[in-house]
Coordinates of C-alpha atoms (C1' of nucleotides) in Angstrom, one line a residue:
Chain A
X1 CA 0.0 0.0 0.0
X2 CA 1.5 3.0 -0.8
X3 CA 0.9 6.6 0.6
X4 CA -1.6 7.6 -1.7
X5 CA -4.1 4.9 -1.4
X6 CA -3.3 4.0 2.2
X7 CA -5.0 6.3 5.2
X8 CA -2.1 8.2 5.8
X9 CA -2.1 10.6 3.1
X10 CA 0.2 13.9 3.0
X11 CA -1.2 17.5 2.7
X12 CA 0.2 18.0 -0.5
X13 CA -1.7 14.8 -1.7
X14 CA -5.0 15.5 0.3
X15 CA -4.9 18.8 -1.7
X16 CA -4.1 17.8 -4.8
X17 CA -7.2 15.1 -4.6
X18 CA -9.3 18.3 -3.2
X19 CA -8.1 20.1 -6.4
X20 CA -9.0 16.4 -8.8
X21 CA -12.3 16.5 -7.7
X22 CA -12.8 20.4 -8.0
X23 CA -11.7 20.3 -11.7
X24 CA -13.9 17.3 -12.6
X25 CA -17.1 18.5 -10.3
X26 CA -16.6 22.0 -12.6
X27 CA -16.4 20.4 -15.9
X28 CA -19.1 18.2 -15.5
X29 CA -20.7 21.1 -14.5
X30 CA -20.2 23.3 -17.4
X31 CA -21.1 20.1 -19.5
X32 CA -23.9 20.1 -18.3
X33 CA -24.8 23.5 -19.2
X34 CA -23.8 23.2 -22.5
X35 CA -26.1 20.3 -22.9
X36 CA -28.7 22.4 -21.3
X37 CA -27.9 25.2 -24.2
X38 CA -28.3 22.7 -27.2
X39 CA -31.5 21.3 -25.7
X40 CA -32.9 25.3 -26.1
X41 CA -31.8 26.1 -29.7
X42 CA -33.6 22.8 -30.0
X43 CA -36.8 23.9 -28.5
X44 CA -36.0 27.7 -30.2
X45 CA -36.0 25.8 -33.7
X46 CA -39.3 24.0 -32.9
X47 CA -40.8 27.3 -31.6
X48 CA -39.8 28.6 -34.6
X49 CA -41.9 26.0 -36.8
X50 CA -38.8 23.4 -38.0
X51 CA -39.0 19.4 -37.4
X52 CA -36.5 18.9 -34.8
X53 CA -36.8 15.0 -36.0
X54 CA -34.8 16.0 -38.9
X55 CA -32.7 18.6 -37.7
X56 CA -31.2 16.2 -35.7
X57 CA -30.9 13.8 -38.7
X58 CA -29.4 16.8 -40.5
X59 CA -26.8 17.0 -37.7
X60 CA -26.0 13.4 -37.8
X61 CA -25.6 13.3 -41.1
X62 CA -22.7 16.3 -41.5
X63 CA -21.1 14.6 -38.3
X64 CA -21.0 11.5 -40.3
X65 CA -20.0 13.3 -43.6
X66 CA -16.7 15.3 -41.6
X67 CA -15.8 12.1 -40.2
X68 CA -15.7 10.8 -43.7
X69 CA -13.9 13.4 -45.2
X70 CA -11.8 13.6 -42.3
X71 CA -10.8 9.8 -43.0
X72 CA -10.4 10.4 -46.3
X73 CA -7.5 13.3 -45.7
X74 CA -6.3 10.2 -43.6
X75 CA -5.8 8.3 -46.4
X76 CA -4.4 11.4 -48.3
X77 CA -2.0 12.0 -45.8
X78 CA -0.6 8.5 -45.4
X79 CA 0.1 8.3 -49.3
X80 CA 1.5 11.9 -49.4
X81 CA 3.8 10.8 -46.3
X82 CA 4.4 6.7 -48.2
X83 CA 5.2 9.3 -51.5
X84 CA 7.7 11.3 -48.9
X85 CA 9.5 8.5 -48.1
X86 CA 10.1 7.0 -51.6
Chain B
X1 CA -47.5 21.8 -46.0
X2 CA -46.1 25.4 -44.7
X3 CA -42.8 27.2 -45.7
X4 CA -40.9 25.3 -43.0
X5 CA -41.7 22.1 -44.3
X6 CA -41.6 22.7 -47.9
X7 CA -38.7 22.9 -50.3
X8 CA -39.8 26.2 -51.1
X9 CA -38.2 27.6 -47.9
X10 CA -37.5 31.8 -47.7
X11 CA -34.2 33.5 -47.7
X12 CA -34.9 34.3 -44.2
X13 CA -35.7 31.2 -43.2
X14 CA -32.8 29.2 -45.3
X15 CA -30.4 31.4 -42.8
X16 CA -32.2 30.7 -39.5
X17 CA -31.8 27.0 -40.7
X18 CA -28.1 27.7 -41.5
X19 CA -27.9 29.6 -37.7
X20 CA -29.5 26.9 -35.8
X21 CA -27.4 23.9 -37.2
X22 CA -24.4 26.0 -36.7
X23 CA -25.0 26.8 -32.8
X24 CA -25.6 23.2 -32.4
X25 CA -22.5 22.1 -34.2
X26 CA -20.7 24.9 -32.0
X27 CA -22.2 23.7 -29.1
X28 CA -21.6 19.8 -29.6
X29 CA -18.1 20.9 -30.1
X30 CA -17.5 22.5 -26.9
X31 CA -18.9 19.5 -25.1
X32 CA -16.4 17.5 -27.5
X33 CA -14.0 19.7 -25.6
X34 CA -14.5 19.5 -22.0
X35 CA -15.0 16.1 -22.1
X36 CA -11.4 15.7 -23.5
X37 CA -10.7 18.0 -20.6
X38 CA -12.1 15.8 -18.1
X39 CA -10.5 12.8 -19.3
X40 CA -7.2 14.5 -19.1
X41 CA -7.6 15.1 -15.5
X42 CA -8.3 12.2 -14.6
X43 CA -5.3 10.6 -16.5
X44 CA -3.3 13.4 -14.5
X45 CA -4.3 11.8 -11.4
X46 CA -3.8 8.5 -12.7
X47 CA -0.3 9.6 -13.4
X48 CA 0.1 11.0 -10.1
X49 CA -0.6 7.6 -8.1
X50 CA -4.4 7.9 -7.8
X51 CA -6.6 4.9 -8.1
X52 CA -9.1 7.0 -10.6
X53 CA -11.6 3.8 -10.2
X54 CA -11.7 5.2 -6.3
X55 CA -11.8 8.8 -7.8
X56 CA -14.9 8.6 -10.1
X57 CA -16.9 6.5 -6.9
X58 CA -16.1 9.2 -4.8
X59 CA -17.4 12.0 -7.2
X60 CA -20.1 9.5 -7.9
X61 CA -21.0 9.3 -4.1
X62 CA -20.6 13.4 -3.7
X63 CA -23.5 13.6 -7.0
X64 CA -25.6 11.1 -5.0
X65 CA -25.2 13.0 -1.7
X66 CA -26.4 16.2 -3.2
X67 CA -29.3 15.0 -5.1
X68 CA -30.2 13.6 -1.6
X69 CA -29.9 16.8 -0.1
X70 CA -32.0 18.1 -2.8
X71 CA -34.7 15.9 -2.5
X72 CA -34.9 15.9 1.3
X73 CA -35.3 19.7 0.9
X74 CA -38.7 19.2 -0.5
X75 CA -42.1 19.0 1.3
X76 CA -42.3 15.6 2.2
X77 CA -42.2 15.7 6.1
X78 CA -45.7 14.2 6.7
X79 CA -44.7 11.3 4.5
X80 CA -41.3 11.0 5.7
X81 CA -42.4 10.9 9.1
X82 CA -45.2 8.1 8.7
X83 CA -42.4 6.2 6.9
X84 CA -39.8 6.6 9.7
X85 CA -42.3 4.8 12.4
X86 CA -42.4 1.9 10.1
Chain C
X1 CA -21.5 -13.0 -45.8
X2 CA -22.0 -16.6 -43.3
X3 CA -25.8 -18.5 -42.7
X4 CA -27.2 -16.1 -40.1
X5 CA -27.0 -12.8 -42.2
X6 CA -27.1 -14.3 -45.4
X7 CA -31.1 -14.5 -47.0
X8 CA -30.3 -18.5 -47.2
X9 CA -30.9 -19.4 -43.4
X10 CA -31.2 -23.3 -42.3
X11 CA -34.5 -24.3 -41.1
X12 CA -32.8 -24.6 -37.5
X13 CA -31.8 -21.1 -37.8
X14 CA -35.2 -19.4 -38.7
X15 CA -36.4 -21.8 -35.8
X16 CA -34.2 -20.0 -33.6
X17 CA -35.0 -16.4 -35.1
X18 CA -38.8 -17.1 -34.2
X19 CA -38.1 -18.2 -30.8
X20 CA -36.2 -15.3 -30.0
X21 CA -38.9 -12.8 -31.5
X22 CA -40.9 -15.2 -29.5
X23 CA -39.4 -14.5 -26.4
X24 CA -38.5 -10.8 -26.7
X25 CA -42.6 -10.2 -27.2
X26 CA -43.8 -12.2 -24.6
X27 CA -41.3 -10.3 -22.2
X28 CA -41.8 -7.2 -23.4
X29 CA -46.0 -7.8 -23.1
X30 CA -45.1 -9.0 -19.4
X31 CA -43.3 -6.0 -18.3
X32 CA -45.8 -3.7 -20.1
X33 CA -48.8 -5.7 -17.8
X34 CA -46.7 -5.0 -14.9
X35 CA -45.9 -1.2 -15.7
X36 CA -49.8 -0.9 -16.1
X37 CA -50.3 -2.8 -12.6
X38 CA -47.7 0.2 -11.0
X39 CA -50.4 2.6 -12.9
X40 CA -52.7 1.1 -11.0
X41 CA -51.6 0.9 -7.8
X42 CA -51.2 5.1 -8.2
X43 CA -54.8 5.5 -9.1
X44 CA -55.6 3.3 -6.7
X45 CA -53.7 5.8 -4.4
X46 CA -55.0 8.7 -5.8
X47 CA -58.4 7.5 -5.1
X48 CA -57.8 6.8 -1.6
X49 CA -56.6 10.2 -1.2
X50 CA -53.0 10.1 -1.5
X51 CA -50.8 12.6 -3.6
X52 CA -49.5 10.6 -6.1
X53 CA -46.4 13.2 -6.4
X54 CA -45.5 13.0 -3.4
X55 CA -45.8 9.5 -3.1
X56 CA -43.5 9.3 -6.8
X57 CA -41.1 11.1 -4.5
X58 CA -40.9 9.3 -1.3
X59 CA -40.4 6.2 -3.2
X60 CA -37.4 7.5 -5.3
X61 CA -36.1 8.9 -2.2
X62 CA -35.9 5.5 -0.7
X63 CA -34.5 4.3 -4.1
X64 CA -31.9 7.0 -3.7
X65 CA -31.0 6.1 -0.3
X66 CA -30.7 2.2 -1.3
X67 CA -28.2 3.3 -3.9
X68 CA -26.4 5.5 -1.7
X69 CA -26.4 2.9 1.2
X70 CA -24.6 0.6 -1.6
X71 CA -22.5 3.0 -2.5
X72 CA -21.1 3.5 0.8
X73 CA -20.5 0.0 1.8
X74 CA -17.7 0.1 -1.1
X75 CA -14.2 0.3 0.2
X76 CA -13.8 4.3 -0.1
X77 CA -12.3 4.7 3.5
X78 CA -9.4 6.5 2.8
X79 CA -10.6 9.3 -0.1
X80 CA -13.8 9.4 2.0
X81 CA -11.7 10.5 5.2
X82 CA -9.7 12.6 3.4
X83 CA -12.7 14.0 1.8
X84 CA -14.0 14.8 5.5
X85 CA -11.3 16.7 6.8
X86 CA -11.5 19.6 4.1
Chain D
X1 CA -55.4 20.1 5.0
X2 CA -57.0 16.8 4.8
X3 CA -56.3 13.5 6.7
X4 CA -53.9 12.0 4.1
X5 CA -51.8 15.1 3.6
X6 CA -51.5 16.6 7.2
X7 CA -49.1 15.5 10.0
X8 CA -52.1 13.1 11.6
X9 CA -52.4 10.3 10.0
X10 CA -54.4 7.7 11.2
X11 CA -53.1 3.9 11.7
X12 CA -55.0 2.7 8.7
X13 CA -54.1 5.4 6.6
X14 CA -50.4 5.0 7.6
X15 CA -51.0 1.2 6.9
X16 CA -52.3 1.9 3.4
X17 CA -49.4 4.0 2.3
X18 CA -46.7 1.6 3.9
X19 CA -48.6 -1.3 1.4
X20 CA -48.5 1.1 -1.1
X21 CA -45.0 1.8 -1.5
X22 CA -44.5 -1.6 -0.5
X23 CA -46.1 -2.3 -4.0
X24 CA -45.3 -0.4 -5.9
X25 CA -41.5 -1.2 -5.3
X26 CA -42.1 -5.0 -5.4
X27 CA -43.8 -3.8 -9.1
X28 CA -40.4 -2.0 -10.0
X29 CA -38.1 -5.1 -8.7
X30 CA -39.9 -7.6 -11.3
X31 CA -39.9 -5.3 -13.7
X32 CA -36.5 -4.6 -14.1
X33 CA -35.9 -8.3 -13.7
X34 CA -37.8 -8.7 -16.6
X35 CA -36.1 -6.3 -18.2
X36 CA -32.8 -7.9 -17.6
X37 CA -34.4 -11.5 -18.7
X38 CA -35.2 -9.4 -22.3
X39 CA -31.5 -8.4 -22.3
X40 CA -30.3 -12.1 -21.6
X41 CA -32.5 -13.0 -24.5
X42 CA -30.8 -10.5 -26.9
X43 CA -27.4 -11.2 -25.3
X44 CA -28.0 -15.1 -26.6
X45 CA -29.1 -14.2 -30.0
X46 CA -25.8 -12.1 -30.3
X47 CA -23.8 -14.9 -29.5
X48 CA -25.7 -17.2 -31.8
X49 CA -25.0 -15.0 -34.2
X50 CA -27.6 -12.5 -35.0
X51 CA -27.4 -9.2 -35.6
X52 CA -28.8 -7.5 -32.2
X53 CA -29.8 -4.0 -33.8
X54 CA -31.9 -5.5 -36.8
X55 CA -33.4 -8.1 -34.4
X56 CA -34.7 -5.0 -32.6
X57 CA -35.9 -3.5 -35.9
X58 CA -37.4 -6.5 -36.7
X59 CA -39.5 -6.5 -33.3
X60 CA -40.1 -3.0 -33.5
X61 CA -41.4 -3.2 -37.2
X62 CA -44.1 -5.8 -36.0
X63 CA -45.0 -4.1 -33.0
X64 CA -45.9 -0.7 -35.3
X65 CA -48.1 -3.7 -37.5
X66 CA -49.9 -4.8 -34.4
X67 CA -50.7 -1.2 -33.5
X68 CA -51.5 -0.7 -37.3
X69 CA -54.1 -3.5 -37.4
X70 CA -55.7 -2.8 -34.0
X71 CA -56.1 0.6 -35.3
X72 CA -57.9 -0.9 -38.5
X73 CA -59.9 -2.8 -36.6
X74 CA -60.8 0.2 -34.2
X75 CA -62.1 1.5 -37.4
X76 CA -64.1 -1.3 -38.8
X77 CA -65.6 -1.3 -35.2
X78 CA -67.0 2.3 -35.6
X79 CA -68.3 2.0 -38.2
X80 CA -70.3 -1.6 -37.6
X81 CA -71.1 0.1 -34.7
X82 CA -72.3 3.1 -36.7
X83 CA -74.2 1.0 -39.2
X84 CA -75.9 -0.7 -36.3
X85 CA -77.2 2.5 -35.1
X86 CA -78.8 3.1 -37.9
Chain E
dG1 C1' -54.2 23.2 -26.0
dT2 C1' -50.1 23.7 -24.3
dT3 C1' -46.9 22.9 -20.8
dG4 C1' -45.2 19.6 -17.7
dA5 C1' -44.2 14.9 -16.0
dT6 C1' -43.1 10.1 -16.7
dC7 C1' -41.7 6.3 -19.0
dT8 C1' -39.3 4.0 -22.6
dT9 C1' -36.1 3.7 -26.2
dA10 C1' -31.8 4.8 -28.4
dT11 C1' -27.6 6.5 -28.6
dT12 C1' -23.4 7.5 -26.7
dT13 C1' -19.8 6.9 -23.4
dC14 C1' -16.9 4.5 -20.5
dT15 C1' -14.6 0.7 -18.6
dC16 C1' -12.6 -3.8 -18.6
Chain F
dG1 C1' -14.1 -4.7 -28.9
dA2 C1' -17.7 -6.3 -25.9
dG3 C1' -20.6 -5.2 -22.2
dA4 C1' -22.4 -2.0 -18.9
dA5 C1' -23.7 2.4 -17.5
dA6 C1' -25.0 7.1 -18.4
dT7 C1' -27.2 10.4 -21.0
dA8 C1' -30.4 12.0 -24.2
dA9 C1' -34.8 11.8 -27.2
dG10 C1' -39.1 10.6 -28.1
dA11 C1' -43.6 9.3 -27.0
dT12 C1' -47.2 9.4 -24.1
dC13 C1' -50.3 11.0 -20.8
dA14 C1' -52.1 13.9 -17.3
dA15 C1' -53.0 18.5 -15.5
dC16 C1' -54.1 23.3 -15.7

DNA sequence: GTTGATCTTATTTCTC
DNA sequence: GAGAAATAAGATCAAC
């Protein structure tokens, strides 16, 4: 057992934990609230008269086609860097 | 079938379309982002001897305890108190 | 492509396939009976006088308490008495 | 304030809401066991080798039939029941 | 009739 | 990468 798991734990470590849990406590936190924000443009788009059904497939979609795209520069890449090797 | 729904959609329209997707994509992004964040401080603490198994519990016990202390802060005395001479 | 994805499935397969379907319906009919006897026992409640909210909340206050009773009976000792002393 | 909701509950009332929470919680406990027999079922076709997510589609698909026809029928109903009134 | 609450499903996320 | 857990979405239903 060593000194951070076991009962006897330094200052210096019982901050650092105090500081650990702070940072994650905060994040989750401002997740949260960002979460919170996408749920209201949702509800604003509704208000507004669009389908939120397919917004959210619209969304999807350009996720999937960056991905994509993104795995295609992949592929670029690795060719341009096989063709900087030859 | 109204001018949301339609393919016949207004200039006006078109751009709050063009706006909402956008803030969501912007949005999504910064969620991306902090939960990047969050797993970097936990492989911080992971790095600096912490059992982060023991680490999420704990945060997970904290989120528990304060949802408690939420709930008990409602009106449920009358209840409570039947239940408690059970 | 192998037998089970393919459209050519073996008679002992589609067997299998219809059991499952089968089974998956029959639970899925049991739990829906049983979520409409938890309806019931509500509007039994509300009948009898009973605030049905209130009553929603007691019981996921207990709930909350079970969890937080198993939480606690993890090994968390150490973090939790460091946690106490800040 | 009424019996049930003030701080003066009567024995049979408390015995009422102790049998109702009591129920309702034994309700909950089968039916997450049954919801943990439908996963067990899926869990089995996956390793027999079928594909999980079109299984669900599958039972989903003839649940919106069953729906579908009972809605027909609905309809044929009213309107025998229409033709009778005439 | 529109918001709010609950329940279920689906997807995502995380851990092992 | 499989399985479990958390989160989010959708659907449904009651209440005001």
């Amino acid at each position: 057992m060593d000194d951070v798991s076991s009962s006897h734990l330094t200052e210096a470590t019982k901050e650092k934990l105090r500081q650990t849990i702070d940072r994650v406590e905060r994040l989750e936190e401002e997740k949260k609230e960002i979460a919170e924000q996408i749920k209201e443009v949702y509800a604003e788009a509704k208000a507004f008269g669009f389908d939120t059904k397919a917004l959210r497939q619209v969304i999807k979609i350009r996720k999937i086609d960056r991905a994509e795209r993104e795995e295609q520069e992949m592929v670029l890449d690795t060719y341009l860097a096989a063709l900087g090797e030859i």
